Short mmCIF file of C-alpha atoms in Angstrom, two decimals:
data_model
loop_
_atom_site.label_atom_id
_atom_site.label_comp_id
_atom_site.label_asym_id
_atom_site.label_seq_id
_atom_site.Cartn_x
_atom_site.Cartn_y
_atom_site.Cartn_z
CA PRO A 1 0.05 -0.21 0.11
CA CYS A 2 1.20 3.71 -1.17
CA PHE A 3 0.43 6.14 1.95
CA LEU A 4 0.33 10.03 0.23
CA ILE A 5 1.48 12.57 3.31
CA ASP A 6 0.06 16.09 2.83
CA THR A 7 3.54 18.09 3.97
CA ARG A 8 1.16 21.10 4.05
CA LEU A 9 -0.32 19.08 7.27
CA PHE A 10 2.73 17.59 8.74
CA GLN A 11 6.01 19.42 7.98
CA PRO A 12 8.99 17.55 9.45
CA LYS A 13 11.64 20.21 11.06
CA GLN A 14 13.70 17.90 12.73
CA THR A 15 15.48 14.52 11.75
CA ARG A 16 13.51 13.12 14.81
CA ASP A 17 10.82 14.00 13.16
CA TYR A 18 11.99 11.80 10.17
CA VAL A 19 12.29 8.51 12.42
CA ILE A 20 9.39 8.70 14.20
CA LEU A 21 7.53 9.16 10.86
CA LEU A 22 9.21 6.28 9.05
CA ARG A 23 8.30 4.26 12.22
CA ALA A 24 5.18 4.69 12.58
CA LEU A 25 4.83 4.12 8.22
CA ASP A 26 6.63 0.64 8.88
CA ILE A 27 4.33 -0.34 11.61
CA TYR A 28 1.01 0.73 9.76
CA THR A 29 2.55 -0.59 6.49
CA ARG A 30 3.23 -4.14 7.99
CA ALA A 31 0.00 -3.99 9.51
CA ALA A 32 -1.85 -3.85 6.50
CA MET A 33 -0.27 -6.62 5.06
CA ALA A 34 -0.47 -8.72 8.31
CA GLU A 35 3.67 -8.97 9.33
CA ASP A 36 4.64 -9.12 12.01
CA HIS A 37 7.25 -6.24 13.14
CA PRO A 38 10.96 -7.25 12.93
CA GLY A 39 11.63 -5.27 15.62
CA VAL A 40 9.81 -7.44 17.84
CA ASP A 41 13.05 -10.33 19.14
CA ASP A 42 12.05 -13.63 21.01
CA GLU A 43 12.57 -11.63 24.35
CA LEU A 44 10.00 -9.49 23.88
CA ARG A 45 7.47 -12.22 22.40
CA GLU A 46 8.25 -14.02 25.50
CA GLN A 47 6.81 -11.26 27.50
CA LEU A 48 3.87 -11.36 25.39
CA GLU A 49 2.64 -14.82 25.58
CA CYS A 50 0.31 -15.99 28.22
CA ASN A 51 2.05 -18.31 31.64
CA VAL A 52 -0.73 -20.67 31.44
CA CYS A 53 -0.96 -22.05 28.20
CA THR A 54 2.39 -20.75 26.31
CA ASP A 55 0.78 -18.82 23.31
CA LEU A 56 0.30 -15.15 22.25
CA LEU A 57 -1.84 -12.98 24.46
CA LEU A 58 -5.40 -13.05 23.37
CA ASN A 59 -7.95 -10.87 25.01
CA PRO A 60 -5.24 -10.09 28.46
CA VAL A 61 -6.25 -9.30 31.61
CA THR A 62 -4.46 -7.82 34.37
CA THR A 63 -4.97 -9.35 37.96
CA PRO A 64 -4.74 -7.36 40.87
CA CYS A 65 -1.56 -8.91 41.67
CA GLY A 66 -0.02 -7.25 38.22
CA HIS A 67 -0.22 -10.63 35.89
CA THR A 68 -1.39 -10.72 32.48
CA PHE A 69 -2.94 -14.05 31.33
CA CYS A 70 -5.68 -14.38 28.68
CA LYS A 71 -8.94 -13.89 29.26
CA GLU A 72 -10.45 -17.62 28.91
CA CYS A 73 -6.86 -18.98 30.72
CA LEU A 74 -7.78 -17.13 33.48
CA SER A 75 -11.07 -18.26 34.23
CA ARG A 76 -10.00 -21.57 33.42
CA ALA A 77 -7.18 -21.67 36.33
CA VAL A 78 -9.36 -20.15 38.72
CA ASP A 79 -12.08 -22.77 38.17
CA VAL A 80 -9.41 -25.25 39.94
CA ARG A 81 -7.95 -22.89 42.64
CA ASN A 82 -8.67 -19.28 43.18
CA GLN A 83 -5.26 -18.27 43.12
CA CYS A 84 -3.11 -16.47 40.66
CA PRO A 85 -1.20 -19.12 38.73
CA LEU A 86 1.99 -17.15 38.95
CA CYS A 87 2.34 -16.20 42.88
CA ARG A 88 -0.59 -17.70 44.38
CA THR A 89 -2.05 -14.78 45.17
CA ILE A 90 -5.54 -15.31 46.41
CA LEU A 91 -8.02 -14.14 43.59
CA LEU A 92 -12.21 -13.91 43.78
CA VAL A 93 -13.05 -16.31 40.71
CA GLY A 94 -16.13 -13.44 40.63
CA ALA A 95 -14.42 -10.65 40.51
CA CYS A 96 -11.96 -12.67 37.73
CA ALA A 97 -15.10 -12.99 35.58
CA GLU A 98 -15.52 -9.21 35.38
CA ILE A 99 -11.60 -7.64 34.78
CA PRO A 100 -12.21 -6.03 31.75
CA VAL A 101 -9.54 -6.85 28.86
CA ASN A 102 -6.27 -4.71 29.10
CA VAL A 103 -7.30 -2.30 26.04
CA THR A 104 -3.27 -0.96 25.58
CA LEU A 105 -1.53 -4.19 25.54
CA ALA A 106 -3.98 -5.65 23.42
CA GLY A 107 -3.41 -2.57 21.03
CA VAL A 108 0.50 -3.02 21.36
CA ILE A 109 -0.08 -6.87 20.82
CA SER A 110 -2.27 -6.02 17.25
CA LYS A 111 0.52 -3.61 16.14
CA LEU A 112 3.30 -5.42 16.38
CA LEU A 113 2.18 -8.86 16.13
CA PRO A 114 -0.65 -9.00 13.30
CA ALA A 115 0.11 -12.00 11.81
CA SER A 116 0.32 -13.85 15.23
CA LEU A 117 -2.27 -12.65 16.29
CA ALA A 118 -4.55 -13.35 13.47
CA ALA A 119 -3.26 -17.11 14.03
CA ARG A 120 -3.97 -17.16 17.42
CA ARG A 121 -7.07 -16.04 16.76
CA GLU A 122 -7.79 -18.49 14.16
CA ARG A 123 -6.41 -21.68 16.91
CA ALA A 124 -8.92 -20.85 19.54
CA ALA A 125 -12.12 -20.06 17.10
CA GLN A 126 -11.11 -23.43 15.61
CA GLU A 127 -10.95 -24.76 19.57
CA ALA A 128 -13.88 -23.18 20.54
CA ALA A 129 -15.92 -24.69 17.78
CA GLY A 130 -14.40 -28.07 18.65
CA THR A 131 -16.57 -28.19 21.98
CA ARG A 132 -19.35 -25.97 20.90
CA ALA A 133 -22.28 -27.76 20.75
CA THR A 134 -24.80 -27.72 17.57
CA ASP A 135 -28.47 -28.19 17.65
CA GLY A 136 -28.60 -30.75 14.88
CA ALA A 137 -31.58 -28.36 13.20
CA THR A 138 -30.01 -29.35 9.79
CA GLY A 139 -29.58 -33.23 10.27
CA ARG A 140 -30.51 -35.79 12.93
CA GLU A 141 -26.82 -35.77 14.18
CA GLY A 142 -24.76 -33.08 16.29
CA LEU A 143 -22.32 -32.24 18.89
CA LEU A 144 -23.43 -32.09 22.55
CA SER A 145 -20.87 -31.46 25.87
CA ILE A 146 -22.48 -34.57 28.58
CA PHE A 147 -23.37 -33.74 31.87
CA VAL A 148 -23.22 -37.92 33.27
CA MET A 149 -25.38 -37.63 36.59
CA SER A 150 -28.76 -39.36 36.14
CA GLU A 151 -31.34 -40.13 33.30
CA MET A 152 -33.69 -37.11 32.58
CA PHE A 153 -36.33 -36.79 30.38
CA PRO A 154 -37.75 -34.01 28.09
CA TYR A 155 -40.70 -31.29 29.74
CA GLN A 156 -38.74 -32.50 33.27
CA ASN A 157 -37.27 -29.03 34.95
CA LEU A 158 -34.56 -29.95 37.72
CA GLN A 159 -32.35 -26.98 39.38
CA LEU A 160 -28.41 -28.31 39.49
CA ASN A 161 -25.51 -26.33 41.78
CA ILE A 162 -22.26 -26.55 39.82
CA PHE A 163 -19.54 -26.65 41.37
CA GLU A 164 -16.84 -29.06 39.86
CA PRO A 165 -14.99 -27.89 37.98
CA ARG A 166 -15.07 -29.25 34.29
CA TYR A 167 -18.48 -28.76 34.66
CA ARG A 168 -18.14 -25.02 35.18
CA LEU A 169 -16.38 -24.87 32.16
CA LEU A 170 -19.41 -26.34 30.82
CA VAL A 171 -21.94 -24.72 31.68
CA ARG A 172 -20.11 -21.29 30.74
CA ARG A 173 -19.62 -23.13 26.97
CA ALA A 174 -23.23 -23.42 27.39
CA MET A 175 -24.05 -20.11 27.95
CA GLU A 176 -21.61 -18.45 25.18
CA GLY A 177 -23.74 -21.10 22.76
CA ASN A 178 -27.00 -22.49 22.49
CA ARG A 179 -27.50 -23.08 26.18
CA ARG A 180 -27.78 -26.62 25.75
CA PHE A 181 -26.04 -29.51 26.91
CA GLY A 182 -26.68 -33.12 27.21
CA MET A 183 -28.11 -35.33 30.46
CA VAL A 184 -26.81 -38.68 30.76
CA GLU A 185 -27.23 -41.81 33.61
CA TYR A 186 -24.16 -43.08 35.04
CA ASP A 187 -23.60 -46.89 33.89
CA ARG A 188 -22.44 -48.44 37.10
CA GLY A 189 -21.80 -51.51 35.34
CA THR A 190 -19.34 -50.02 32.70
CA ARG A 191 -18.07 -47.16 34.78
CA GLY A 192 -19.10 -45.06 31.90
CA MET A 193 -22.23 -43.68 31.02
CA LYS A 194 -25.51 -45.17 28.81
CA SER A 195 -25.87 -44.64 25.56
CA LEU A 196 -29.76 -42.98 26.10
CA GLY A 197 -30.06 -39.46 27.19
CA CYS A 198 -31.68 -35.72 27.34
CA GLU A 199 -30.93 -33.24 25.51
CA VAL A 200 -31.09 -30.53 28.21
CA GLU A 201 -31.46 -26.70 27.91
CA ILE A 202 -30.30 -23.84 30.65
CA THR A 203 -33.42 -21.78 31.17
CA GLN A 204 -31.95 -20.09 34.36
CA CYS A 205 -28.10 -19.23 35.57
CA ASP A 206 -27.14 -17.49 38.55
CA PRO A 207 -23.38 -17.24 38.77
CA LEU A 208 -21.56 -17.01 42.23
CA PRO A 209 -18.93 -14.94 43.38
CA ASP A 210 -16.95 -18.36 44.47
CA GLY A 211 -17.64 -19.63 41.01
CA ARG A 212 -20.73 -21.81 41.04
CA PHE A 213 -23.93 -21.81 39.00
CA HIS A 214 -27.23 -22.23 40.04
CA ILE A 215 -28.76 -23.53 36.79
CA ASN A 216 -32.32 -24.57 36.24
CA ILE A 217 -32.44 -26.99 33.43
CA THR A 218 -35.41 -28.20 31.48
CA GLY A 219 -35.65 -31.41 29.05
CA ARG A 220 -36.20 -31.01 25.52
CA ARG A 221 -35.62 -34.20 23.42
CA ARG A 222 -34.26 -37.56 23.51
CA ILE A 223 -30.11 -38.61 22.32
CA ARG A 224 -28.34 -41.08 21.50
CA ILE A 225 -24.52 -41.45 22.15
CA LEU A 226 -22.87 -42.44 18.70
CA SER A 227 -19.10 -41.44 20.13
CA SER A 228 -17.78 -39.43 22.73
CA ARG A 229 -14.21 -38.12 23.88
CA VAL A 230 -12.80 -36.32 26.75
CA GLN A 231 -12.16 -32.82 26.38
CA ASP A 232 -11.02 -30.75 29.18
CA GLY A 233 -12.52 -32.96 31.58
CA TYR A 234 -15.84 -33.39 30.45
CA ALA A 235 -17.14 -36.01 27.86
CA LEU A 236 -17.84 -34.22 24.43
CA ALA A 237 -20.40 -37.05 22.20
CA THR A 238 -21.66 -37.08 18.90
CA VAL A 239 -25.57 -37.94 18.72
CA ARG A 240 -28.11 -38.64 17.17
CA TYR A 241 -31.54 -37.01 17.81
CA LEU A 242 -34.30 -39.73 17.67
CA ARG A 243 -37.30 -39.49 16.69
CA ASP A 244 -40.46 -42.00 17.39
CA ASP A 245 -40.13 -44.03 14.18
CA ASP A 246 -36.34 -44.64 14.78
CA ASP A 247 -35.59 -48.55 14.39
CA ASP A 248 -33.84 -48.78 17.85
CA LEU A 249 -36.84 -47.95 19.41
CA VAL A 250 -38.91 -50.31 20.96
CA PRO A 251 -42.74 -50.54 21.41
CA CYS A 252 -44.56 -51.16 24.53
CA PRO A 253 -44.98 -54.72 25.83
CA ASP A 254 -48.41 -56.25 26.12
CA LEU A 255 -49.65 -55.30 29.37
CA THR A 256 -53.13 -56.59 29.12
CA SER A 257 -52.70 -59.66 30.94
CA ILE A 258 -51.65 -57.57 33.96
CA MET A 259 -53.61 -54.80 33.89
CA ARG A 260 -56.56 -54.49 36.36
CA ASP A 261 -59.88 -55.62 34.53
CA SER A 262 -61.29 -51.97 34.39
CA VAL A 263 -58.48 -50.15 32.88
CA ARG A 264 -58.57 -53.40 30.10
CA ASP A 265 -61.83 -53.07 29.62
CA ALA A 266 -61.15 -49.32 28.51
CA LEU A 267 -58.50 -49.74 26.40
CA ALA A 268 -60.43 -52.25 24.70
CA GLU A 269 -63.43 -49.94 24.28
CA MET A 270 -61.03 -47.45 22.56
CA GLU A 271 -59.29 -49.73 20.09
CA THR A 272 -62.02 -49.21 17.38
CA LEU A 273 -61.13 -45.52 17.40
CA GLU A 274 -59.22 -43.52 15.54
CA ASN A 275 -55.57 -42.93 16.57
CA ASP A 276 -55.92 -39.22 17.50
CA GLU A 277 -59.22 -40.23 19.47
CA TYR A 278 -57.47 -42.88 21.19
CA VAL A 279 -54.58 -40.53 22.00
CA LYS A 280 -57.53 -37.99 23.46
CA GLY A 281 -59.42 -41.07 25.21
CA LEU A 282 -55.95 -42.49 27.13
CA MET A 283 -55.21 -39.32 28.23
CA SER A 284 -58.72 -38.86 29.94
CA LEU A 285 -58.33 -42.08 31.17
CA VAL A 286 -54.55 -41.27 32.65
CA GLN A 287 -55.23 -38.18 33.70
CA ASN A 288 -58.11 -39.50 35.73
CA THR A 289 -56.21 -42.35 37.29
CA ALA A 290 -53.59 -39.81 38.86
CA ARG A 291 -56.35 -37.72 39.96
CA GLY A 292 -57.66 -40.67 41.91
CA LEU A 293 -54.37 -41.47 43.53
CA GLN A 294 -54.11 -37.91 44.41
CA GLU A 295 -57.08 -37.89 45.93
CA THR A 296 -56.16 -41.39 48.13
CA THR A 297 -52.94 -40.19 49.29
CA SER A 298 -53.83 -36.61 50.29
CA LYS A 299 -56.40 -38.27 52.59
CA MET A 300 -53.99 -40.78 53.74
CA LEU A 301 -51.73 -37.93 54.69
CA ALA A 302 -54.15 -36.24 56.21
CA ASN A 303 -55.38 -39.76 58.40
CA MET A 304 -52.03 -39.95 59.31
CA HIS A 305 -51.34 -36.51 60.77
CA ARG A 306 -54.63 -36.64 62.63
CA ALA A 307 -54.02 -39.97 64.25
CA PRO A 308 -52.49 -40.19 67.88
CA PRO A 309 -49.04 -40.40 68.22
CA ARG A 310 -49.18 -43.87 69.67
CA MET A 311 -51.10 -45.05 66.53
CA ARG A 312 -48.69 -43.19 64.22
CA ARG A 313 -46.00 -45.34 65.77
CA HIS A 314 -47.50 -48.81 64.33
CA PHE A 315 -48.07 -47.44 61.07
CA ARG A 316 -43.99 -47.82 60.03
CA ALA A 317 -42.21 -45.02 59.11
CA HIS A 318 -41.46 -46.78 55.93
CA HIS A 319 -45.11 -47.22 54.61
CA ALA A 320 -45.50 -43.52 55.03
CA GLN A 321 -42.11 -42.69 52.84
CA VAL A 322 -44.39 -45.33 50.36
CA VAL A 323 -47.56 -42.91 50.76
CA MET A 324 -45.17 -39.96 50.25
CA VAL A 325 -44.01 -41.09 47.21
CA LEU A 326 -47.20 -42.07 45.58
CA HIS A 327 -48.58 -38.83 46.36
CA GLN A 328 -45.82 -36.85 44.96
CA VAL A 329 -45.79 -38.94 42.07
CA ALA A 330 -49.82 -38.46 41.33
CA SER A 331 -49.05 -34.45 41.97
CA GLY A 332 -46.59 -34.48 38.81
CA VAL A 333 -48.83 -35.34 36.28
CA PRO A 334 -50.18 -32.34 34.29
CA LEU A 335 -53.87 -32.69 34.87
CA GLU A 336 -55.00 -30.26 32.71
CA THR A 337 -52.58 -30.59 30.07
CA THR A 338 -53.64 -31.27 26.35
CA ASP A 339 -49.95 -32.05 24.86
CA ALA A 340 -49.68 -36.34 24.63
CA GLU A 341 -46.24 -35.87 24.69
CA GLU A 342 -45.74 -33.77 27.88
CA LEU A 343 -48.20 -35.75 29.58
CA SER A 344 -46.34 -39.08 28.38
CA TRP A 345 -42.93 -37.93 29.83
CA SER A 346 -44.24 -37.04 32.86
CA LEU A 347 -45.37 -40.69 33.70
CA ALA A 348 -41.62 -41.09 33.31
CA GLN A 349 -41.62 -40.61 37.38
CA ALA A 350 -43.84 -43.35 38.01
CA THR A 351 -42.10 -46.36 35.90
CA ARG A 352 -38.65 -44.97 37.81
CA ALA A 353 -40.70 -45.40 41.08
CA LEU A 354 -41.80 -48.72 40.51
CA ASP A 355 -38.66 -49.51 38.70
CA VAL A 356 -40.03 -51.54 36.11
CA SER A 357 -37.25 -51.99 34.04
CA ASN A 358 -37.29 -56.05 33.54
CA THR A 359 -41.53 -54.89 32.15
CA LEU A 360 -40.27 -52.59 29.84
CA GLY A 361 -38.00 -55.33 27.78
CA ALA A 362 -35.96 -51.60 27.21
CA GLU A 363 -33.24 -50.11 28.38
CA SER A 364 -34.50 -47.23 29.63
CA PHE A 365 -38.38 -45.71 29.19
CA LEU A 366 -36.56 -43.39 26.93
CA ALA A 367 -36.19 -46.03 24.50
CA ILE A 368 -40.37 -46.47 24.32
CA ALA A 369 -41.26 -45.11 21.06
CA THR A 370 -44.53 -43.31 20.96
CA ALA A 371 -46.29 -41.38 23.46
CA ARG A 372 -49.20 -43.46 22.78
CA GLU A 373 -47.39 -46.64 24.44
CA ARG A 374 -45.64 -44.64 27.52
CA MET A 375 -48.83 -43.58 28.26
CA ILE A 376 -50.19 -47.05 28.68
CA LEU A 377 -47.05 -47.96 30.82
CA GLY A 378 -47.74 -44.89 32.88
CA LEU A 379 -51.56 -46.23 33.42
CA HIS A 380 -50.37 -49.26 33.91
CA CYS A 381 -47.84 -48.15 36.88
CA LEU A 382 -50.51 -45.57 38.16
CA CYS A 383 -53.06 -48.60 38.75
CA HIS A 384 -50.13 -50.75 40.21
CA MET A 385 -49.41 -47.55 42.73
CA ILE A 386 -53.24 -46.85 43.58
CA GLY A 387 -53.42 -51.17 44.65
CA VAL A 388 -50.71 -50.06 47.02
CA ALA A 389 -52.33 -46.78 48.37
CA HIS A 390 -55.57 -48.72 48.90
CA GLU A 391 -53.82 -51.25 50.54
CA LEU A 392 -52.09 -48.84 52.45
CA SER A 393 -54.79 -47.12 53.34
CA ALA A 394 -56.86 -50.02 54.80
CA ARG A 395 -54.09 -51.16 57.08
CA LEU A 396 -53.94 -47.63 58.19
CA ASP A 397 -57.97 -47.55 58.98
CA LYS A 398 -57.24 -51.25 60.67
CA GLU A 399 -54.56 -49.54 62.99
CA THR A 400 -56.79 -46.82 63.86
CA ASP A 401 -60.14 -49.26 64.32
CA ASP A 402 -57.71 -51.16 66.85
CA GLY A 403 -56.66 -48.94 69.16
CA ASP A 404 -53.22 -48.71 70.07
CA GLY A 405 -52.63 -51.71 68.45
CA GLU A 406 -50.93 -53.98 71.03
CA GLY A 407 -49.83 -56.72 70.22
CA LYS A 408 -50.49 -56.83 66.71
CA GLU A 409 -47.33 -57.59 63.94
CA ASN A 410 -47.56 -54.72 61.35
CA GLY A 411 -46.42 -56.56 58.12
#
């Protein structure tokens, strides 16, 4: 590039002025040509490198103790230990996140080492692209960070306290991207993670001064792990987003032989209906069953609270806990929803409470193909729970009628 200087605006009078002009022209010419300045020797270049990643400083930040690091490197370092990586001065994680970029130093680097800075930014962009989740909007597969903890289902809400350094990094990266990651259950047999999970979205994220996060997440859609690798301490997986018509999903097993007569007769009457009408009738049956379980357990809890202490002692503690679990499951079923998907996934809690993995004939409730089949399985579980609730209710009434129940064994 050619620079034209208007001598009417700039009239050098001394040799020093010519030297300054030539140096400025040299710096700006090399910057425009994206070449590093030849005057930057190895010693100066070393001073412009981060002591954590040993690469050129990118978005440099200076700590209160006077040391300078890349902004991302400092955030990751204080995740592990809230100290300066060089002098071990105590640093507050929240305060480090608020440290602004040293614009003067960033400007010097961009002027002296434009080519190296461009290459550094390209490497950072490639690294970020390799760790950032993709939503699979244009295809069936995507890249997803994985939080290995417990099984989660679509439409389910959960609150998490994120304190491990690797998962704090996962949350930060998710918040910088599409706010999504995968939740997969830990597999005790393989000491790894199971193949089925759920993509979740962070709906609320509250960072704390000590670096932890309080987050609210909501399940979105099912995933199957195709392959995974460890990235910065957590799993990064290639996943396939599942649909109801996928071949590796299974239908609900035939439960008519073990269902209650009333439920079996109601399902038989609906067999002649079209699919949409069948689903609506099935939803109504499920919601009425859940409503009945909720009313039964509510009455039992009220009777337990009103019973004299000596009678409550004979109604064993684990029986009371069972009643509480049944009431919690029934309360989790949305009684007013018209969304079959939402209703079917809410029934997953019922199958989890009863541990019907042998009945499923599948690795998880996540493997049941359609909302219709999930509701049938959930209906069977709710009916079984109502039977348990009625049995416990009769036992509680008997304990109340027998007075203090002296000499009787509460089996």
